[in-house]
PDB file of C-alpha atoms in Angstrom:
ATOM      1  CA  MET A  22     117.996 107.395 107.149  1.00 48.00           C
ATOM      2  CA  ASN A  23     120.258 110.471 107.058  1.00 58.00           C
ATOM      3  CA  GLU A  24     122.201 108.969 109.987  1.00 75.00           C
ATOM      4  CA  TRP A  25     123.039 105.799 108.064  1.00 77.00           C
ATOM      5  CA  THR A  26     126.752 104.979 107.736  1.00 86.00           C
ATOM      6  CA  PRO A  27     128.417 101.829 106.348  1.00 89.00           C
ATOM      7  CA  ILE A  28     130.715 101.641 109.401  1.00 89.00           C
ATOM      8  CA  ALA A  29     129.134 101.431 112.845  1.00 89.00           C
ATOM      9  CA  LYS A  30     129.909 104.358 115.154  1.00 90.00           C
ATOM     10  CA  LYS A  31     128.544 102.452 118.147  1.00 90.00           C
ATOM     11  CA  TYR A  32     128.437  98.694 118.507  1.00 91.00           C
ATOM     12  CA  ASP A  33     124.944  97.219 118.634  1.00 90.00           C
ATOM     13  CA  PRO A  34     124.828  93.383 118.485  1.00 89.00           C
ATOM     14  CA  LEU A  35     121.333  93.437 117.005  1.00 88.00           C
ATOM     15  CA  LYS A  36     122.325  95.768 114.171  1.00 89.00           C
ATOM     16  CA  ALA A  37     125.636  93.989 113.643  1.00 87.00           C
ATOM     17  CA  GLY A  38     123.734  90.784 112.941  1.00 87.00           C
ATOM     18  CA  SER A  39     121.799  92.468 110.111  1.00 87.00           C
ATOM     19  CA  ILE A  40     123.177  93.101 106.639  1.00 85.00           C
ATOM     20  CA  ASP A  41     121.718  96.616 106.595  1.00 86.00           C
ATOM     21  CA  GLY A  42     121.455  97.238 110.342  1.00 84.00           C
ATOM     22  CA  THR A  43     117.647  97.244 110.393  1.00 84.00           C
ATOM     23  CA  ASP A  44     116.855  94.024 112.290  1.00 84.00           C
ATOM     24  CA  GLU A  45     114.415  94.401 115.168  1.00 84.00           C
ATOM     25  CA  GLU A  46     114.755  90.864 116.545  1.00 85.00           C
ATOM     26  CA  PRO A  47     117.829  88.603 116.878  1.00 85.00           C
ATOM     27  CA  HIS A  48     117.990  86.039 114.088  1.00 79.00           C
ATOM     28  CA  ASP A  49     120.371  83.619 115.830  1.00 81.00           C
ATOM     29  CA  ARG A  50     121.355  82.617 119.348  1.00 85.00           C
ATOM     30  CA  ALA A  51     124.766  84.256 119.117  1.00 85.00           C
ATOM     31  CA  VAL A  52     123.174  87.681 118.604  1.00 88.00           C
ATOM     32  CA  LEU A  53     120.938  87.093 121.613  1.00 87.00           C
ATOM     33  CA  ARG A  54     123.944  85.991 123.657  1.00 86.00           C
ATOM     34  CA  ALA A  55     125.805  89.165 122.674  1.00 86.00           C
ATOM     35  CA  MET A  56     122.800  91.305 123.600  1.00 89.00           C
ATOM     36  CA  LEU A  57     122.611  89.724 127.053  1.00 88.00           C
ATOM     37  CA  SER A  58     126.358  89.828 127.742  1.00 86.00           C
ATOM     38  CA  ARG A  59     128.054  92.540 129.784  1.00 84.00           C
ATOM     39  CA  TYR A  60     131.587  92.797 128.472  1.00 84.00           C
ATOM     40  CA  VAL A  61     134.181  94.951 130.222  1.00 83.00           C
ATOM     41  CA  PRO A  62     137.382  95.772 128.263  1.00 81.00           C
ATOM     42  CA  ASN A  63     140.593  94.365 129.646  1.00 80.00           C
ATOM     43  CA  LYS A  64     142.021  96.964 132.007  1.00 79.00           C
ATOM     44  CA  GLY A  65     145.437  95.325 131.882  1.00 80.00           C
ATOM     45  CA  VAL A  66     145.973  96.394 128.267  1.00 84.00           C
ATOM     46  CA  THR A  67     148.373  99.323 128.038  1.00 86.00           C
ATOM     47  CA  GLY A  68     149.139 101.786 125.275  1.00 89.00           C
ATOM     48  CA  ASP A  69     147.235 104.448 123.400  1.00 92.00           C
ATOM     49  CA  PRO A  70     144.105 102.879 121.810  1.00 91.00           C
ATOM     50  CA  HIS A  71     143.975 105.625 119.161  1.00 93.00           C
ATOM     51  CA  LEU A  72     147.456 104.670 117.937  1.00 95.00           C
ATOM     52  CA  THR A  73     146.969 100.896 118.100  1.00 95.00           C
ATOM     53  CA  LEU A  74     146.364  98.789 115.009  1.00 95.00           C
ATOM     54  CA  PHE A  75     144.618  95.401 114.986  1.00 94.00           C
ATOM     55  CA  VAL A  76     146.073  92.783 112.608  1.00 96.00           C
ATOM     56  CA  SER A  77     144.349  89.404 112.174  1.00 93.00           C
ATOM     57  CA  ARG A  78     144.328  86.298 109.945  1.00 93.00           C
ATOM     58  CA  LEU A  79     148.029  85.836 110.525  1.00 95.00           C
ATOM     59  CA  SER A  80     149.888  82.665 109.727  1.00 94.00           C
ATOM     60  CA  PRO A  81     150.862  80.513 112.741  1.00 93.00           C
ATOM     61  CA  GLN A  82     154.483  80.905 111.617  1.00 94.00           C
ATOM     62  CA  THR A  83     154.385  84.714 111.680  1.00 95.00           C
ATOM     63  CA  THR A  84     156.527  86.180 114.482  1.00 94.00           C
ATOM     64  CA  GLU A  85     156.912  89.587 116.104  1.00 95.00           C
ATOM     65  CA  GLU A  86     160.092  90.152 114.107  1.00 95.00           C
ATOM     66  CA  LYS A  87     158.242  89.554 110.848  1.00 95.00           C
ATOM     67  CA  LEU A  88     155.464  91.958 111.838  1.00 95.00           C
ATOM     68  CA  LYS A  89     157.993  94.614 112.794  1.00 95.00           C
ATOM     69  CA  GLU A  90     159.780  94.168 109.482  1.00 95.00           C
ATOM     70  CA  VAL A  91     156.556  94.615 107.485  1.00 95.00           C
ATOM     71  CA  PHE A  92     154.759  97.340 109.462  1.00 96.00           C
ATOM     72  CA  SER A  93     157.760  99.490 110.297  1.00 95.00           C
ATOM     73  CA  ARG A  94     157.731 100.772 106.714  1.00 94.00           C
ATOM     74  CA  TYR A  95     154.673 102.885 107.592  1.00 96.00           C
ATOM     75  CA  GLY A  96     156.235 104.590 110.612  1.00 94.00           C
ATOM     76  CA  ASP A  97     157.951 104.149 113.957  1.00 95.00           C
ATOM     77  CA  ILE A  98     156.533 101.297 116.029  1.00 95.00           C
ATOM     78  CA  LYS A  99     156.315 101.652 119.792  1.00 95.00           C
ATOM     79  CA  ARG A 100     155.048  98.187 120.753  1.00 94.00           C
ATOM     80  CA  ILE A 101     153.980  94.884 119.105  1.00 95.00           C
ATOM     81  CA  ARG A 102     151.861  92.346 120.975  1.00 94.00           C
ATOM     82  CA  LEU A 103     151.328  89.024 119.214  1.00 95.00           C
ATOM     83  CA  VAL A 104     148.560  87.217 121.092  1.00 93.00           C
ATOM     84  CA  ARG A 105     149.545  83.661 122.006  1.00 93.00           C
ATOM     85  CA  ASP A 106     147.830  80.754 123.709  1.00 92.00           C
ATOM     86  CA  PHE A 107     148.464  80.824 127.452  1.00 89.00           C
ATOM     87  CA  ILE A 108     149.188  77.081 127.663  1.00 91.00           C
ATOM     88  CA  THR A 109     150.766  76.085 124.345  1.00 91.00           C
ATOM     89  CA  GLY A 110     152.393  79.401 123.482  1.00 90.00           C
ATOM     90  CA  PHE A 111     151.244  79.125 119.869  1.00 93.00           C
ATOM     91  CA  SER A 112     150.048  82.204 118.009  1.00 94.00           C
ATOM     92  CA  LYS A 113     146.282  82.792 117.907  1.00 93.00           C
ATOM     93  CA  GLY A 114     146.564  84.523 114.551  1.00 94.00           C
ATOM     94  CA  TYR A 115     146.165  88.166 115.545  1.00 94.00           C
ATOM     95  CA  ALA A 116     148.288  90.957 116.967  1.00 95.00           C
ATOM     96  CA  PHE A 117     148.203  94.597 118.115  1.00 95.00           C
ATOM     97  CA  ILE A 118     150.718  97.128 116.815  1.00 96.00           C
ATOM     98  CA  GLU A 119     151.095 100.517 118.501  1.00 96.00           C
ATOM     99  CA  TYR A 120     152.643 103.373 116.520  1.00 96.00           C
ATOM    100  CA  LYS A 121     154.235 106.556 117.787  1.00 94.00           C
ATOM    101  CA  GLN A 122     152.597 108.972 115.341  1.00 94.00           C
ATOM    102  CA  GLU A 123     149.015 109.284 114.149  1.00 94.00           C
ATOM    103  CA  ASN A 124     149.984 109.656 110.488  1.00 95.00           C
ATOM    104  CA  ALA A 125     151.818 106.315 110.682  1.00 95.00           C
ATOM    105  CA  ILE A 126     148.777 104.386 111.885  1.00 95.00           C
ATOM    106  CA  MET A 127     146.557 106.087 109.307  1.00 95.00           C
ATOM    107  CA  LYS A 128     148.957 105.110 106.536  1.00 95.00           C
ATOM    108  CA  ALA A 129     149.191 101.517 107.776  1.00 95.00           C
ATOM    109  CA  HIS A 130     145.417 101.317 108.083  1.00 95.00           C
ATOM    110  CA  ARG A 131     145.044 102.507 104.493  1.00 94.00           C
ATOM    111  CA  ASP A 132     147.791 100.481 102.790  1.00 95.00           C
ATOM    112  CA  ALA A 133     148.414  97.348 104.867  1.00 94.00           C
ATOM    113  CA  ASN A 134     144.941  95.823 104.665  1.00 93.00           C
ATOM    114  CA  LYS A 135     144.885  92.607 102.584  1.00 92.00           C
ATOM    115  CA  LEU A 136     148.674  92.544 102.576  1.00 94.00           C
ATOM    116  CA  VAL A 137     150.166  89.058 102.135  1.00 95.00           C
ATOM    117  CA  ILE A 138     152.445  88.015 104.999  1.00 94.00           C
ATOM    118  CA  ASP A 139     153.841  84.471 105.109  1.00 93.00           C
ATOM    119  CA  GLN A 140     151.418  83.431 102.342  1.00 93.00           C
ATOM    120  CA  ARG A 141     148.418  84.754 104.280  1.00 93.00           C
ATOM    121  CA  GLU A 142     146.265  87.759 103.375  1.00 94.00           C
ATOM    122  CA  VAL A 143     145.938  89.724 106.606  1.00 95.00           C
ATOM    123  CA  PHE A 144     143.134  91.970 107.795  1.00 94.00           C
ATOM    124  CA  VAL A 145     144.009  95.361 109.292  1.00 95.00           C
ATOM    125  CA  ASP A 146     141.733  97.665 111.278  1.00 94.00           C
ATOM    126  CA  PHE A 147     141.832 100.041 114.223  1.00 94.00           C
ATOM    127  CA  GLU A 148     141.591  98.594 117.711  1.00 92.00           C
ATOM    128  CA  LEU A 149     137.888  98.428 118.589  1.00 91.00           C
ATOM    129  CA  GLU A 150     137.859  97.070 122.134  1.00 89.00           C
ATOM    130  CA  ARG A 151     138.696 100.443 123.705  1.00 89.00           C
ATOM    131  CA  ASN A 152     137.610 102.741 120.874  1.00 89.00           C
ATOM    132  CA  LEU A 153     134.138 101.505 119.885  1.00 90.00           C
ATOM    133  CA  LYS A 154     131.453 102.054 122.509  1.00 90.00           C
ATOM    134  CA  GLY A 155     129.461  98.938 123.406  1.00 89.00           C
ATOM    135  CA  TRP A 156     132.003  96.578 121.854  1.00 89.00           C
ATOM    136  CA  ILE A 157     131.302  92.843 122.279  1.00 89.00           C
ATOM    137  CA  PRO A 158     134.030  90.392 121.158  1.00 88.00           C
ATOM    138  CA  ARG A 159     133.310  87.455 118.914  1.00 85.00           C
ATOM    139  CA  ARG A 160     133.564  84.860 121.670  1.00 84.00           C
ATOM    140  CA  PHE A 161     130.444  86.430 123.207  1.00 86.00           C
ATOM    141  CA  GLY A 162     128.553  86.423 119.887  1.00 86.00           C
ATOM    142  CA  GLY A 163     129.639  89.882 118.740  1.00 87.00           C
ATOM    143  CA  GLY A 164     132.532  91.138 116.658  1.00 87.00           C
ATOM    144  CA  PHE A 165     132.610  92.030 112.977  1.00 89.00           C
ATOM    145  CA  GLY A 166     133.116  90.052 109.780  1.00 85.00           C
ATOM    146  CA  GLY A 167     133.090  86.275 109.843  1.00 81.00           C
ATOM    147  CA  LYS A 168     132.673  83.583 107.211  1.00 76.00           C
ATOM    148  CA  LYS A 169     129.462  82.373 105.602  1.00 72.00           C
ATOM    149  CA  GLU A 170     130.256  78.808 106.632  1.00 69.00           C
ATOM    150  CA  SER A 171     130.227  79.800 110.306  1.00 70.00           C
ATOM    151  CA  GLY A 172     126.661  81.096 110.128  1.00 71.00           C
ATOM    152  CA  GLN A 173     127.713  84.044 112.313  1.00 80.00           C
ATOM    153  CA  LEU A 174     128.232  86.985 109.963  1.00 85.00           C
ATOM    154  CA  ARG A 175     128.540  90.401 111.576  1.00 87.00           C
ATOM    155  CA  PHE A 176     128.184  93.649 109.648  1.00 88.00           C
ATOM    156  CA  GLY A 177     129.155  97.244 110.270  1.00 88.00           C
ATOM    157  CA  GLY A 178     132.933  96.812 110.285  1.00 88.00           C
ATOM    158  CA  ARG A 179     135.616  97.334 107.696  1.00 90.00           C
ATOM    159  CA  ASP A 180     135.487  93.738 106.509  1.00 87.00           C
ATOM    160  CA  ARG A 181     131.695  93.658 106.040  1.00 88.00           C
ATOM    161  CA  PRO A 182     130.185  97.166 106.094  1.00 90.00           C
ATOM    162  CA  PHE A 183     126.457  97.753 106.258  1.00 88.00           C
ATOM    163  CA  ARG A 184     124.540  97.788 103.000  1.00 88.00           C
ATOM    164  CA  LYS A 185     122.274 100.739 102.463  1.00 84.00           C
ATOM    165  CA  PRO A 186     118.636  99.806 103.194  1.00 81.00           C
ATOM    166  CA  ILE A 187     116.168  99.956 100.323  1.00 74.00           C
ATOM    167  CA  ASN A 188     113.355 102.389 101.103  1.00 66.00           C
ATOM    168  CA  LEU A 189     110.213 101.870  99.053  1.00 46.00           C
ATOM    169  CA  PRO A 190     108.022 105.024  98.953  1.00 50.00           C
ATOM    170  CA  ILE A 191     104.529 104.680 100.411  1.00 48.00           C
ATOM    171  CA  PHE A 192     101.953 106.690  98.480  1.00 48.00           C
ATOM    172  CA  PRO A 193      98.721 107.940 100.078  1.00 51.00           C
ATOM    173  CA  HIS A 194      95.515 106.344  98.855  1.00 46.00           C
ATOM    174  CA  GLN A 195      94.245 109.466  97.081  1.00 44.00           C
ATOM    175  CA  PHE A 196      97.392 109.638  94.941  1.00 41.00           C
ATOM    176  CA  ASN A 197      97.257 106.008  93.936  1.00 48.00           C
ATOM    177  CA  SER A 198      95.805 105.465  90.462  1.00 47.00           C
ATOM    178  CA  GLU A 199      94.706 101.897  91.166  1.00 49.00           C
ATOM    179  CA  SER A 200      91.265 101.205  92.492  1.00 50.00           C
ATOM    180  CA  ARG A 201      90.568  98.822  95.340  1.00 49.00           C
ATOM    181  CA  GLY A 202      89.196  96.225  92.939  1.00 52.00           C
ATOM    182  CA  GLU A 203      92.365  96.324  90.846  1.00 52.00           C
ATOM    183  CA  LYS A 204      94.506  96.011  93.971  1.00 51.00           C
ATOM    184  CA  ARG A 205      92.443  93.067  95.199  1.00 52.00           C
ATOM    185  CA  HIS A 206      92.616  91.368  91.810  1.00 51.00           C
ATOM    186  CA  ARG A 207      96.373  91.886  91.598  1.00 52.00           C
ATOM    187  CA  SER A 208      96.804  90.561  95.120  1.00 51.00           C
ATOM    188  CA  ARG A 209      94.782  87.437  94.335  1.00 50.00           C
ATOM    189  CA  SER A 210      96.746  86.916  91.124  1.00 49.00           C
ATOM    190  CA  ARG A 211     100.006  87.211  93.030  1.00 50.00           C
ATOM    191  CA  ASP A 212      98.764  84.779  95.674  1.00 50.00           C
ATOM    192  CA  ARG A 213      97.727  82.275  93.022  1.00 50.00           C
ATOM    193  CA  SER A 214     101.104  82.661  91.368  1.00 47.00           C
ATOM    194  CA  HIS A 215     102.881  81.911  94.635  1.00 48.00           C
ATOM    195  CA  ASP A 216     100.573  78.962  95.287  1.00 52.00           C
ATOM    196  CA  TRP A 217     101.270  77.607  91.815  1.00 46.00           C
ATOM    197  CA  ARG A 218     105.007  77.927  92.341  1.00 50.00           C
ATOM    198  CA  GLY A 219     104.756  76.227  95.702  1.00 54.00           C
ATOM    199  CA  GLN A 220     102.683  73.379  94.259  1.00 56.00           C
ATOM    200  CA  ARG A 221     105.160  72.976  91.434  1.00 54.00           C
ATOM    201  CA  ARG A 222     108.043  72.862  93.902  1.00 56.00           C
ATOM    202  CA  ASP A 223     106.213  70.329  96.107  1.00 58.00           C
ATOM    203  CA  TYR A 224     105.347  68.227  93.069  1.00 55.00           C
ATOM    204  CA  GLY A 225     108.995  68.111  92.017  1.00 58.00           C
ATOM    205  CA  ARG A 226     110.068  67.115  95.529  1.00 58.00           C
ATOM    206  CA  ASP A 227     107.450  64.353  95.755  1.00 57.00           C
ATOM    207  CA  ARG A 228     108.366  63.120  92.291  1.00 58.00           C
ATOM    208  CA  ASP A 229     112.005  62.781  93.365  1.00 56.00           C
ATOM    209  CA  ARG A 230     110.856  60.817  96.408  1.00 57.00           C
ATOM    210  CA  GLY A 231     108.669  58.532  94.307  1.00 57.00           C
ATOM    211  CA  ILE A 232     105.414  59.838  95.795  1.00 56.00           C
ATOM    212  CA  ARG A 233     102.467  60.062  93.431  1.00 53.00           C
ATOM    213  CA  ARG A 234     100.314  63.080  94.129  1.00 51.00           C
ATOM    214  CA  PRO A 235      96.554  62.865  93.502  1.00 56.00           C
ATOM    215  CA  GLU A 236      95.264  64.957  90.659  1.00 56.00           C
ATOM    216  CA  LYS A 237      93.515  68.133  91.638  1.00 54.00           C
ATOM    217  CA  GLU A 238      89.753  68.104  91.099  1.00 57.00           C
ATOM    218  CA  ARG A 239      88.303  70.802  88.897  1.00 58.00           C
ATOM    219  CA  PRO A 240      84.728  72.097  88.723  1.00 63.00           C
ATOM    220  CA  TYR A 241      82.158  70.204  86.633  1.00 58.00           C
ATOM    221  CA  THR A 242      81.314  72.215  83.486  1.00 69.00           C
ATOM    222  CA  LYS A 243      78.819  71.992  80.623  1.00 64.00           C
ATOM    223  CA  ASP A 244      81.480  70.628  78.302  1.00 71.00           C
ATOM    224  CA  ASP A 245      82.192  67.872  80.798  1.00 70.00           C
ATOM    225  CA  LYS A 246      78.473  67.005  80.841  1.00 70.00           C
ATOM    226  CA  GLU A 247      78.326  66.755  77.050  1.00 76.00           C
ATOM    227  CA  GLN A 248      81.507  64.687  76.942  1.00 77.00           C
ATOM    228  CA  ASN A 249      80.151  62.333  79.601  1.00 76.00           C
ATOM    229  CA  ALA A 250      76.861  61.941  77.696  1.00 79.00           C
ATOM    230  CA  GLU A 251      78.714  61.168  74.474  1.00 80.00           C
ATOM    231  CA  HIS A 252      80.945  58.726  76.283  1.00 78.00           C
ATOM    232  CA  THR A 253      77.935  56.998  77.869  1.00 82.00           C
ATOM    233  CA  LYS A 254      76.229  56.741  74.482  1.00 82.00           C
ATOM    234  CA  ARG A 255      79.289  55.142  72.924  1.00 83.00           C
ATOM    235  CA  GLU A 256      79.589  52.708  75.800  1.00 83.00           C
ATOM    236  CA  ARG A 257      75.952  51.681  75.476  1.00 85.00           C
ATOM    237  CA  SER A 258      76.280  51.190  71.710  1.00 84.00           C
ATOM    238  CA  ARG A 259      79.389  49.108  72.220  1.00 85.00           C
ATOM    239  CA  GLU A 260      77.662  47.021  74.891  1.00 86.00           C
ATOM    240  CA  GLN A 261      74.561  46.529  72.710  1.00 86.00           C
ATOM    241  CA  ALA A 262      76.690  45.392  69.771  1.00 87.00           C
ATOM    242  CA  LYS A 263      78.472  42.945  72.022  1.00 86.00           C
ATOM    243  CA  ASN A 264      75.167  41.563  73.347  1.00 87.00           C
ATOM    244  CA  ASP A 265      73.800  41.172  69.813  1.00 87.00           C
ATOM    245  CA  LYS A 266      76.909  39.323  68.763  1.00 86.00           C
ATOM    246  CA  ASP A 267      76.723  37.006  71.770  1.00 87.00           C
ATOM    247  CA  LYS A 268      73.026  36.327  71.065  1.00 86.00           C
ATOM    248  CA  GLU A 269      73.802  35.560  67.439  1.00 87.00           C
ATOM    249  CA  LYS A 270      76.477  33.095  68.500  1.00 85.00           C
ATOM    250  CA  LYS A 271      74.089  31.374  70.906  1.00 85.00           C
ATOM    251  CA  ASP A 272      71.349  31.119  68.250  1.00 85.00           C
ATOM    252  CA  SER A 273      73.806  29.698  65.744  1.00 85.00           C
ATOM    253  CA  LYS A 274      75.052  27.169  68.260  1.00 84.00           C
ATOM    254  CA  ARG A 275      71.503  26.178  69.173  1.00 84.00           C
ATOM    255  CA  GLU A 276      70.603  25.757  65.480  1.00 84.00           C
ATOM    256  CA  ARG A 277      73.612  23.538  64.855  1.00 84.00           C
ATOM    257  CA  SER A 278      72.734  21.448  67.886  1.00 84.00           C
ATOM    258  CA  ARG A 279      69.155  20.942  66.633  1.00 82.00           C
ATOM    259  CA  GLU A 280      70.376  19.972  63.179  1.00 82.00           C
ATOM    260  CA  ARG A 281      72.814  17.480  64.672  1.00 82.00           C
ATOM    261  CA  ASP A 282      70.069  15.923  66.802  1.00 81.00           C
ATOM    262  CA  TYR A 283      67.742  15.706  63.790  1.00 78.00           C
ATOM    263  CA  ARG A 284      70.365  13.919  61.691  1.00 80.00           C
ATOM    264  CA  LYS A 285      71.053  11.490  64.487  1.00 79.00           C
ATOM    265  CA  HIS A 286      67.340  10.748  64.836  1.00 77.00           C
ATOM    266  CA  ARG A 287      66.984  10.087  61.082  1.00 76.00           C
ATOM    267  CA  SER A 288      70.005   7.829  61.164  1.00 78.00           C
ATOM    268  CA  ASP A 289      68.563   5.781  64.017  1.00 76.00           C
ATOM    269  CA  GLU A 290      65.235   5.332  62.196  1.00 76.00           C
ATOM    270  CA  HIS A 291      66.992   4.238  59.020  1.00 73.00           C
ATOM    271  CA  ASN A 292      68.974   1.594  60.881  1.00 73.00           C
ATOM    272  CA  ARG A 293      65.805   0.065  62.256  1.00 64.00           C
TER     273      ARG A 293
END
């Protein structure tokens, strides 16, 4: 960890795809594509790479004259190359500026970054294609920086330097005050906590979808047995009371029917 630096000294696509440079496997296809690519710097590029400045995020309206006007305040400029589309001739939004003196490029690198030119905040860095060993450009899945929306962030450059990894100390077993039972209990508690959170999250998702989740069964306890016995007793008492009431109604109805038949019989005998 003593060799850790926020700015990469050598370009590694796998490390550039990690926020702290500790990834061991590529997390997206672009990183894998950069790892498998064999990029050779353009031999047709002239000029001293150690005196060349890279300027990006330029406005499409920015011209070489505007760049010379802005960057000449830091020192004498030898050459400006605004990269344009080969077919349309429109600016691609980045340029290379070569200075004559080293102190001029150092001053421009320090002061010109995030400078606003034609209502655009520009990004300034040293040329990396010929200076950084193992460099892979962004079109091959490499590069530095990037936006979150693109899903292709690259770390280790000036725009997005590496974050220092967090090292958690590992203590030997004999120096650990916790016993194995306490560790196991804490681990189970943590697992149950995660399970509970996951169930709560799933329940909320199903509730939003209108899905009714079945209630989780719990073990049968002594209190449940007593409650069930009391409930059964109340149900039986209620059923017995209902049966007695129905029987009383039937007896009363039968008695009224007998009395009605008796009166009818007496009436018939009297009429004779």
